[in-house]
Coordinates of C-alpha atoms in Angstrom, one line a residue:
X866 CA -14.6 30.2 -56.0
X867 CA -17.1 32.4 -57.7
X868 CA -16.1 35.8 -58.9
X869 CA -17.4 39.2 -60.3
X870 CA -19.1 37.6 -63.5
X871 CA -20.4 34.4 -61.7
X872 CA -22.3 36.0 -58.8
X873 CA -25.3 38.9 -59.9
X874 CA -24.4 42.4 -57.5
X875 CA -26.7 42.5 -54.3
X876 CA -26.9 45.8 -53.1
X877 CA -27.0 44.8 -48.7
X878 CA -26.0 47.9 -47.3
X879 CA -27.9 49.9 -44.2
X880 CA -29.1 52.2 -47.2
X881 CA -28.7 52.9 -50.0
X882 CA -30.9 49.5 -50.5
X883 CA -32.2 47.0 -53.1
X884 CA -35.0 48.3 -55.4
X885 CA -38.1 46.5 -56.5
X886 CA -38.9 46.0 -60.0
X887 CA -41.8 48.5 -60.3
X888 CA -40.0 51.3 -58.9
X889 CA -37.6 50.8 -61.9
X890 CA -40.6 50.9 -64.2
X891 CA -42.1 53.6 -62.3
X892 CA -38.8 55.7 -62.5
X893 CA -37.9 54.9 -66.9
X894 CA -41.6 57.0 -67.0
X895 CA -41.9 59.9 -69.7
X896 CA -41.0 62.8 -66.9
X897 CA -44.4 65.3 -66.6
X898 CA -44.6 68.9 -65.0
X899 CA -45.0 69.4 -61.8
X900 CA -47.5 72.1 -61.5
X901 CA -50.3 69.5 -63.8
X902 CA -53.1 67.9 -62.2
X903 CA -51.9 64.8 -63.2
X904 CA -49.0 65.4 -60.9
X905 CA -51.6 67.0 -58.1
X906 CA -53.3 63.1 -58.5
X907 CA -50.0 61.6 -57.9
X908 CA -49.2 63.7 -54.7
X909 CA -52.3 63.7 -53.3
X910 CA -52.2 59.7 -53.2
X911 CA -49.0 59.8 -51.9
X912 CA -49.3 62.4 -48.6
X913 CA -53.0 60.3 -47.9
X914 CA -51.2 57.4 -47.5
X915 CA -48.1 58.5 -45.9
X916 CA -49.3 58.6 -42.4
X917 CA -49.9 55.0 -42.8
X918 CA -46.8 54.2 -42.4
X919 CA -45.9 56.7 -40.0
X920 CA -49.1 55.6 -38.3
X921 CA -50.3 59.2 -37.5
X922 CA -53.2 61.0 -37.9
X923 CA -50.7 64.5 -38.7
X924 CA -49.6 64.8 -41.6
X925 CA -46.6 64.0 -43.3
X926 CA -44.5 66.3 -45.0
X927 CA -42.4 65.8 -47.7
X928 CA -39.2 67.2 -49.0
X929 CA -36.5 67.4 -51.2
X930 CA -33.6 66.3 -49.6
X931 CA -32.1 63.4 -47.6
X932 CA -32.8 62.3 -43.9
X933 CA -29.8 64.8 -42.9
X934 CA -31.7 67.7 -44.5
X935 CA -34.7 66.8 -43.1
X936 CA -33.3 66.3 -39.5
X937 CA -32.0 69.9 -40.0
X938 CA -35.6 71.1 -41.0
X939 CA -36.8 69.2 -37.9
X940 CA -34.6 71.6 -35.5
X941 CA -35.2 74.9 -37.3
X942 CA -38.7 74.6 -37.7
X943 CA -38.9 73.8 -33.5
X944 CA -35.7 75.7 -31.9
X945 CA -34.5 78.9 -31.1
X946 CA -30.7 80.0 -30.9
X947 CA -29.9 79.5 -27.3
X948 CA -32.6 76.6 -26.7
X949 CA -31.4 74.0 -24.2
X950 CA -31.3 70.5 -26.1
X951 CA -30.6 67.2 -25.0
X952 CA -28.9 64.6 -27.6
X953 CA -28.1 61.4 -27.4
X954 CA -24.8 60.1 -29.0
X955 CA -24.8 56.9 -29.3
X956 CA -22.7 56.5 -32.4
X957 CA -22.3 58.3 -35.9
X958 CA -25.5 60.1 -36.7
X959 CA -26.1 60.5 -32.5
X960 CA -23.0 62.5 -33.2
X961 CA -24.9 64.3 -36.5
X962 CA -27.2 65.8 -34.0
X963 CA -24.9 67.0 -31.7
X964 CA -23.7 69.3 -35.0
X965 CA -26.5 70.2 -36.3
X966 CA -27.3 71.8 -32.7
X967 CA -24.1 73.8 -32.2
X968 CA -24.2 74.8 -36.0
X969 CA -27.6 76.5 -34.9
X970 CA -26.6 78.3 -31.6
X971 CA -28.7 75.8 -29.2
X972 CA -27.1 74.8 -25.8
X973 CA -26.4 71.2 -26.1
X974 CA -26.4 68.7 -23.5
X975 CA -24.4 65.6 -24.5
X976 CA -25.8 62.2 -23.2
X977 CA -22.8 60.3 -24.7
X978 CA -22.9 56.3 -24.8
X979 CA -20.5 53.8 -25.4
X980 CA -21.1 52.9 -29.3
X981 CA -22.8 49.3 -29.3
X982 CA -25.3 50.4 -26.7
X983 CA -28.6 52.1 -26.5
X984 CA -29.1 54.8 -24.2
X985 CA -30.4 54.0 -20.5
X986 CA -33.9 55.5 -20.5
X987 CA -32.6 57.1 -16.6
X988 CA -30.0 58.7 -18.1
X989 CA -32.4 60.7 -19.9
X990 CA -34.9 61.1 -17.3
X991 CA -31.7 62.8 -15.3
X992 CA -31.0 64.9 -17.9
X993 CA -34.4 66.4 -18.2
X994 CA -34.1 67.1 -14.1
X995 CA -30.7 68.6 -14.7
X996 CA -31.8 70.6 -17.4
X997 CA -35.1 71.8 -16.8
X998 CA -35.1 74.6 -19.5
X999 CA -34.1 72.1 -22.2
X1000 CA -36.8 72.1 -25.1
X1001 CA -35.9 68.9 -27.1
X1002 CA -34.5 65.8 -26.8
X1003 CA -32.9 64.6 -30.1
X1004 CA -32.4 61.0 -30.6
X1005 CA -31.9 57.9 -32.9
X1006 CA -34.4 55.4 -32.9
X1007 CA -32.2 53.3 -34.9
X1008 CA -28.5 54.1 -34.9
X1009 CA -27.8 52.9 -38.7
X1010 CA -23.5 53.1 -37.3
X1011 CA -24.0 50.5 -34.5
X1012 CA -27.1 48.5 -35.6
X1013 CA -28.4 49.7 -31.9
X1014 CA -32.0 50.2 -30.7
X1015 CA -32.8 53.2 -29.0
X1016 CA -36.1 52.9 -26.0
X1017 CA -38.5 55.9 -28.0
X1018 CA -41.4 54.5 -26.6
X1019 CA -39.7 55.8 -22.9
X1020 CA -38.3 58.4 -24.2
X1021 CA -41.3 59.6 -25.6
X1022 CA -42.9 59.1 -22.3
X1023 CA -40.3 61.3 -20.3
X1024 CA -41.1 63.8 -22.3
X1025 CA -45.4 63.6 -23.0
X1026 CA -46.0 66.0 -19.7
X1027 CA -43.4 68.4 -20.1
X1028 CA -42.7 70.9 -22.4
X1029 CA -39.8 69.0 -24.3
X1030 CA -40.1 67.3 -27.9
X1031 CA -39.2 64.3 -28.4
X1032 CA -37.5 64.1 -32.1
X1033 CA -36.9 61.2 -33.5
X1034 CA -34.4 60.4 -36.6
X1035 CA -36.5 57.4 -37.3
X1036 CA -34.7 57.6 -41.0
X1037 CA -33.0 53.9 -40.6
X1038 CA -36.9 52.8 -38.8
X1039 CA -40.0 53.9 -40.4
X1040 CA -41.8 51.1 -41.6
X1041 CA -39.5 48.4 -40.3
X1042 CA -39.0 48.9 -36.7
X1043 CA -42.3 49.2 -34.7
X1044 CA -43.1 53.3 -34.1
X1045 CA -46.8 53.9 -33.7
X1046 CA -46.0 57.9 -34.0
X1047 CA -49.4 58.6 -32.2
X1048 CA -49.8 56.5 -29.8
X1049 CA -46.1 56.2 -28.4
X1050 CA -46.5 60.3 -28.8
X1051 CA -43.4 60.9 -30.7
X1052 CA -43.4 64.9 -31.4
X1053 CA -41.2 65.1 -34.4
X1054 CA -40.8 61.5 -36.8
X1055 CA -37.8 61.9 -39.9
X1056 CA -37.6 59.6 -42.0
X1057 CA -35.7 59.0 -45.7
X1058 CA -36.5 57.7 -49.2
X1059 CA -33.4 55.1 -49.5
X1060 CA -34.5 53.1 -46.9
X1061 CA -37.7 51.1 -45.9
X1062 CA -39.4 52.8 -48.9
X1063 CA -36.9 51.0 -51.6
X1064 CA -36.8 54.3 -53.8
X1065 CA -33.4 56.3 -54.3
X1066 CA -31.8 58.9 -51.9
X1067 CA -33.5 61.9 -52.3
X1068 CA -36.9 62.5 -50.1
X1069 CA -37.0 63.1 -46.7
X1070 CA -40.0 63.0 -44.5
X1071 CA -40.9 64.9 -41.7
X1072 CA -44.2 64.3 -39.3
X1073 CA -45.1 66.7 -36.7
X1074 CA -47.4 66.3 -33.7
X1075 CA -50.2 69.0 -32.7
X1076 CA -47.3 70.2 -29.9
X1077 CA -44.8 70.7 -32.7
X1078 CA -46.8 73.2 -34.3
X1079 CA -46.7 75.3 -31.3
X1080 CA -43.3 74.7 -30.9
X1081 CA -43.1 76.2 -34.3
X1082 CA -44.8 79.2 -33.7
X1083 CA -42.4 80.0 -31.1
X1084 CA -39.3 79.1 -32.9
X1085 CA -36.7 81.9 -34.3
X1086 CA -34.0 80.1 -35.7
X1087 CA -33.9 81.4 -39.4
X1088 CA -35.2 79.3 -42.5
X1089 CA -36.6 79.7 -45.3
X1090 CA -36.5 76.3 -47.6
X1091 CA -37.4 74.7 -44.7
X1092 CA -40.1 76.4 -43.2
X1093 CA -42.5 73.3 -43.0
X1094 CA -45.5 76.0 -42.3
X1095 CA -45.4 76.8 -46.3
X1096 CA -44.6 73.5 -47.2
X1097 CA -48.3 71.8 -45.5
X1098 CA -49.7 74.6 -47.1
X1099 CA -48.5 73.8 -50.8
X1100 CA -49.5 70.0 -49.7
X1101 CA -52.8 71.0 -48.9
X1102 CA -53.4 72.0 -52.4
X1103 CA -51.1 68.7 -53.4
X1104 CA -48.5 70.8 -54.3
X1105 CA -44.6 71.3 -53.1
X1106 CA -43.6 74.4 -52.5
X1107 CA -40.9 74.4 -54.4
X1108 CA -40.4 71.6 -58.0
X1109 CA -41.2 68.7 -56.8
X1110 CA -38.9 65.3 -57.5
X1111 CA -41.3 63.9 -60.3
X1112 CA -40.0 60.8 -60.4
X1113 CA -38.9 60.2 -56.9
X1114 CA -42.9 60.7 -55.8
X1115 CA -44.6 59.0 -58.5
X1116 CA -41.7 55.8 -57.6
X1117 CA -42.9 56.3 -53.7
X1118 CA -47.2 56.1 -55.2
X1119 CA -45.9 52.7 -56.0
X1120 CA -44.0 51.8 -53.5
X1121 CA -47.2 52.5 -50.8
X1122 CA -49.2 50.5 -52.9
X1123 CA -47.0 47.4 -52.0
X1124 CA -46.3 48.1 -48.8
X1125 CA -50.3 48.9 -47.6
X1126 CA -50.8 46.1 -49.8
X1127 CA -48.5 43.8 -47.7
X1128 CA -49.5 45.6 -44.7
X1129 CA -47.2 47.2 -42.3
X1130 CA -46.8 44.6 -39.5
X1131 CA -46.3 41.8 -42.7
X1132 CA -43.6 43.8 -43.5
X1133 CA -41.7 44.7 -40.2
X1134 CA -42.5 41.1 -39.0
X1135 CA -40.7 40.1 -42.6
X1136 CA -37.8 42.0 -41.7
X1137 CA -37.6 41.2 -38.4
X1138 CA -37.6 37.6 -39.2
X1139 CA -34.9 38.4 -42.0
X1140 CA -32.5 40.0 -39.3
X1141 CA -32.8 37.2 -37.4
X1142 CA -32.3 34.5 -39.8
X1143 CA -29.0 36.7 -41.2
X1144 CA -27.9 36.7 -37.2
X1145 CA -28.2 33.2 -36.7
X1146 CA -26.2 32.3 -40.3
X1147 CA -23.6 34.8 -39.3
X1148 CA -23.5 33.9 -35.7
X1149 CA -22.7 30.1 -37.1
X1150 CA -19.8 31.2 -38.9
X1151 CA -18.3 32.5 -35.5
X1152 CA -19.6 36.3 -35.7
X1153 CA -21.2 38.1 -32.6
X1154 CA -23.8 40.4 -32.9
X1155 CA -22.2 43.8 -32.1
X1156 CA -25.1 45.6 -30.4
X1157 CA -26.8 45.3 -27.0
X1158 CA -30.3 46.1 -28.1
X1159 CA -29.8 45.7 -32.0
X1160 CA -32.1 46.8 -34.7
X1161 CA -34.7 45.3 -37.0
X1162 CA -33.4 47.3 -39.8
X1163 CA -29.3 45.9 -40.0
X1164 CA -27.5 43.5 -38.6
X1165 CA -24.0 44.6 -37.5
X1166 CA -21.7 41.8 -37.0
X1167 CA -18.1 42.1 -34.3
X1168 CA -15.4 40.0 -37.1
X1169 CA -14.0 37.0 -35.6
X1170 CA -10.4 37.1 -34.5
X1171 CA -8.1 36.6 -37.5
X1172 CA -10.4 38.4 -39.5
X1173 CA -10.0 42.0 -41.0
X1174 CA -13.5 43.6 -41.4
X1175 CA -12.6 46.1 -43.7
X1176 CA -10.6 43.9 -45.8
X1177 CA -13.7 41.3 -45.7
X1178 CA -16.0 44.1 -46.8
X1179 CA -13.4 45.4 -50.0
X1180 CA -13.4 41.5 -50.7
X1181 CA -17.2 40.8 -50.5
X1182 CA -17.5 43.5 -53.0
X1183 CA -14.6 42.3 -55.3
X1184 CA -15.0 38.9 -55.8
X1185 CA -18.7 37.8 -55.3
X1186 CA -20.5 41.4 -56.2
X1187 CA -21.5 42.3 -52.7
X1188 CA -21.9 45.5 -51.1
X1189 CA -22.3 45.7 -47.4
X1190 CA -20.9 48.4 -44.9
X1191 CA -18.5 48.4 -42.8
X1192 CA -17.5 50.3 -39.3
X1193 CA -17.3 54.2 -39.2
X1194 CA -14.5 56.3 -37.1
X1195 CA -13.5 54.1 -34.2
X1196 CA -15.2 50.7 -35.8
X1197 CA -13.2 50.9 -38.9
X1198 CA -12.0 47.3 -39.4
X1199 CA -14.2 45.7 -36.6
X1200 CA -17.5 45.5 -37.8
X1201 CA -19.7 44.4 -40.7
X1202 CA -22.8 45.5 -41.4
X1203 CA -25.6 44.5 -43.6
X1204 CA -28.9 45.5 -44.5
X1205 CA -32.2 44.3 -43.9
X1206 CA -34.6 46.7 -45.5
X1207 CA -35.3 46.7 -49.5
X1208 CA -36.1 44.2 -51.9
X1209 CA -34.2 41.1 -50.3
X1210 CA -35.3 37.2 -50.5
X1211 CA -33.6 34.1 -49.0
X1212 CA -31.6 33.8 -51.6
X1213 CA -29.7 37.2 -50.9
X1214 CA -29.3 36.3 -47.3
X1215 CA -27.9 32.8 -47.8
X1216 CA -25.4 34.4 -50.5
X1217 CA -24.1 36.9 -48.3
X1218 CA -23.5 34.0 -45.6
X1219 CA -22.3 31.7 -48.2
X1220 CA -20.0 34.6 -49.3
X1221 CA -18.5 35.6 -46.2
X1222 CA -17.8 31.5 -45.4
X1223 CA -16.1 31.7 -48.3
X1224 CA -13.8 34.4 -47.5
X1225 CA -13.0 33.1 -44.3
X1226 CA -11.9 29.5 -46.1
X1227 CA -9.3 31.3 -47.3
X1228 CA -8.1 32.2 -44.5
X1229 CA -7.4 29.4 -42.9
X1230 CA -10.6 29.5 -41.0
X1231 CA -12.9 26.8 -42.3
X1232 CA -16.6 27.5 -40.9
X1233 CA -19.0 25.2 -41.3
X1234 CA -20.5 26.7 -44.5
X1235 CA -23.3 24.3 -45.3
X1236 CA -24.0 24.7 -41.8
X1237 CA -24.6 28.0 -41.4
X1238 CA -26.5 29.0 -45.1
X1239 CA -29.1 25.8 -43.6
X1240 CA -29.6 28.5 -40.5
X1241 CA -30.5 31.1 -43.1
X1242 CA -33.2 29.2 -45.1
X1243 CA -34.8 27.1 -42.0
X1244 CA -35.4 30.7 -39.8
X1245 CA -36.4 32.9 -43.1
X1246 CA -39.6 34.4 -43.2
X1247 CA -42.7 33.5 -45.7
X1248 CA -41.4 35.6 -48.5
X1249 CA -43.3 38.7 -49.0
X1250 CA -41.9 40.2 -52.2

């Protein structure tokens, strides 16, 4: 069996993920100031082609934080203390939502769903009849904990002719599940720099639609970093409001210029097609697919009985350099999960599979190995990286 100094780490966790060569480079750069026009060249490049991915015609703004930071600017830039919300909790970060609301004084109604599933698009339209004063509803459209799928595009539609926002943590989506902002009409889009855009924690991203704004205008809940008004208005000049992450924007300049370069359906179709590949290895080796309605973006994998997920995760990572993720809070020890977005090729899918098989030889299990890494490599994508 392989161990630590045999096998080369592969980073296949829901996020963090693998980085690709240029944004190395593009990080080791002499750092610059901020307030330079060589900077303003950088950032100007970067919120043009933003949108892109978030395929909107609003702009996208950018901040200094992580997805959870940015969720939070999402609410206190559209709410008021006392606002009716609606959230869905499907899982871990449906849960996030339900916090971030009662740390802010709204009036939260809890859809709650059994972890595993994605929310029933009726239980949200009875929601919105129940609660006709309600002003948002706050939803997943990934849920990163559960590998689930969450319908936006109905969502979205529920709430087009009324005067609710739809807001989306889209942080474990943008660019690899399909979400044409626009066109779905998807009021408030978050997303996050350690995901689909292979750079480092560290950036969030917020888009608003034309109803957002006046959502805005209305909204009294206090802020002051994250009053989004200011920050368009420093991007407008290609400026942040406050100092900007140097190295984190000029990483994300080159990271647009492969992804618009493979073009954004390449890339979800290649991610897609690398979640199903991983599914069908894994699925060979005896593991279900934990989800109903699972994501493009991870695959999260029940463990075969016999087989201790947690200790299968702490053993990936110890003896062939493999970091995945396991269950959170009442999954703990049932589930694996691993990543699909970042810099990952064949070869890092069939290793995880080959990996795993391994582990499970030891325990008396014997899967057919050879068998599943051959599902891997015949149902993986044209490489795109």
């Amino acid at each position: 069996m392989g161990g630590m100094n045999d096998w080369p780490y592969r980073l296949l966790a829901p996020g963090p993920v693998p980085m690709p060569p240029e944004v190395y480079q593009a990080l080791s750069e002499p750092m610059i100031h901020h307030r330079t026009p060589e900077f303003e060249k950088i950032l100007a490049r970067v919120l043009s082609r933003l949108p892109q991915i978030f395929e909107t015609q609003n702009p996208v703004m950018l901040l200094n934080c992580v997805g959870s930071g940015a969720m939070e600017a999402a609410v206190v830039n559209t709410l008021s203390p006392g606002d009716e919300v609606i959230s869905i909790n499907a899982g871990k970060f449906g849960e996030r939502w339900s916090k971030l609301a009662e740390a802010f004084g709204y009036i939260n109604h809890e859809i709650q769903v059994e972890w595993g599933k994605s929310v029933d698009v009726n239980q949200v339209e009875e929601a919105l009849k129940k609660h006709p004063n309600a002003r948002a509803v706050l939803v997943q459209v990934s849920e990163t904990s559960t590998g689930a799928l969450h319908p936006i595009q109905e969502i979205a539609s529920l709430t087009r002719n009324r005067n609710v926002l739809t807001i989306a943590d889209a942080i474990t989506a943008i660019g690899v599940v399909e979400l044409p902002t626009d066109k779905w009409g998807v009021d408030v889009v978050i997303g996050g720099s350690q995901k689909a855009f292979m750079l480092p924690p560290g950036l969030g991203f917020v888009s608003f639609s034309e109803k957002a704004w006046k959502f805005y205008e209305e909204a009294k809940t206090p802020r002051f970093y994250w009053d989004l008004k200011s920050e368009l208005k420093s991007n407008k000049d290609n400026q942040t409001r406050f100092t900007s992450s140097v190295s984190l924007i000029r990483a994300l300049d080159v990271v647009l210029d492969r992804l618009l370069d493979i073009g954004l359906t390449n890339y979800q179709s290649y991610v897609l097609g690398l979640a199903n590949s991983l599914k069908m290895g894994a699925q060979t080796l005896g593991f279900e697919v934990f989800p109903e309605n699972p994501s493009p973006a991870l695959s999260a994998f029940k463990v075969p009985s016999g087989v201790d997920g947690k200790s299968l995760r702490g053993q990936l990572e110890k003896k062939f350099n493999i970091t995945t993720a396991g269950g959170q809070d009442q999954l703990v020890g049932k589930i694996l999960r691993v990543g699909h977005m970042g810099y990952i090729k064949k070869i890092d899918a069939a290793k995880v599979i080959e990996a795993i098989g391994l582990l499970m030889n030891e325990q008396g299990l014997n899967p057919n190995i050879a068998e599943a890494i051959e599902a891997v490599n015949q149902n993986f994508p044209a490489e795109v990286f």
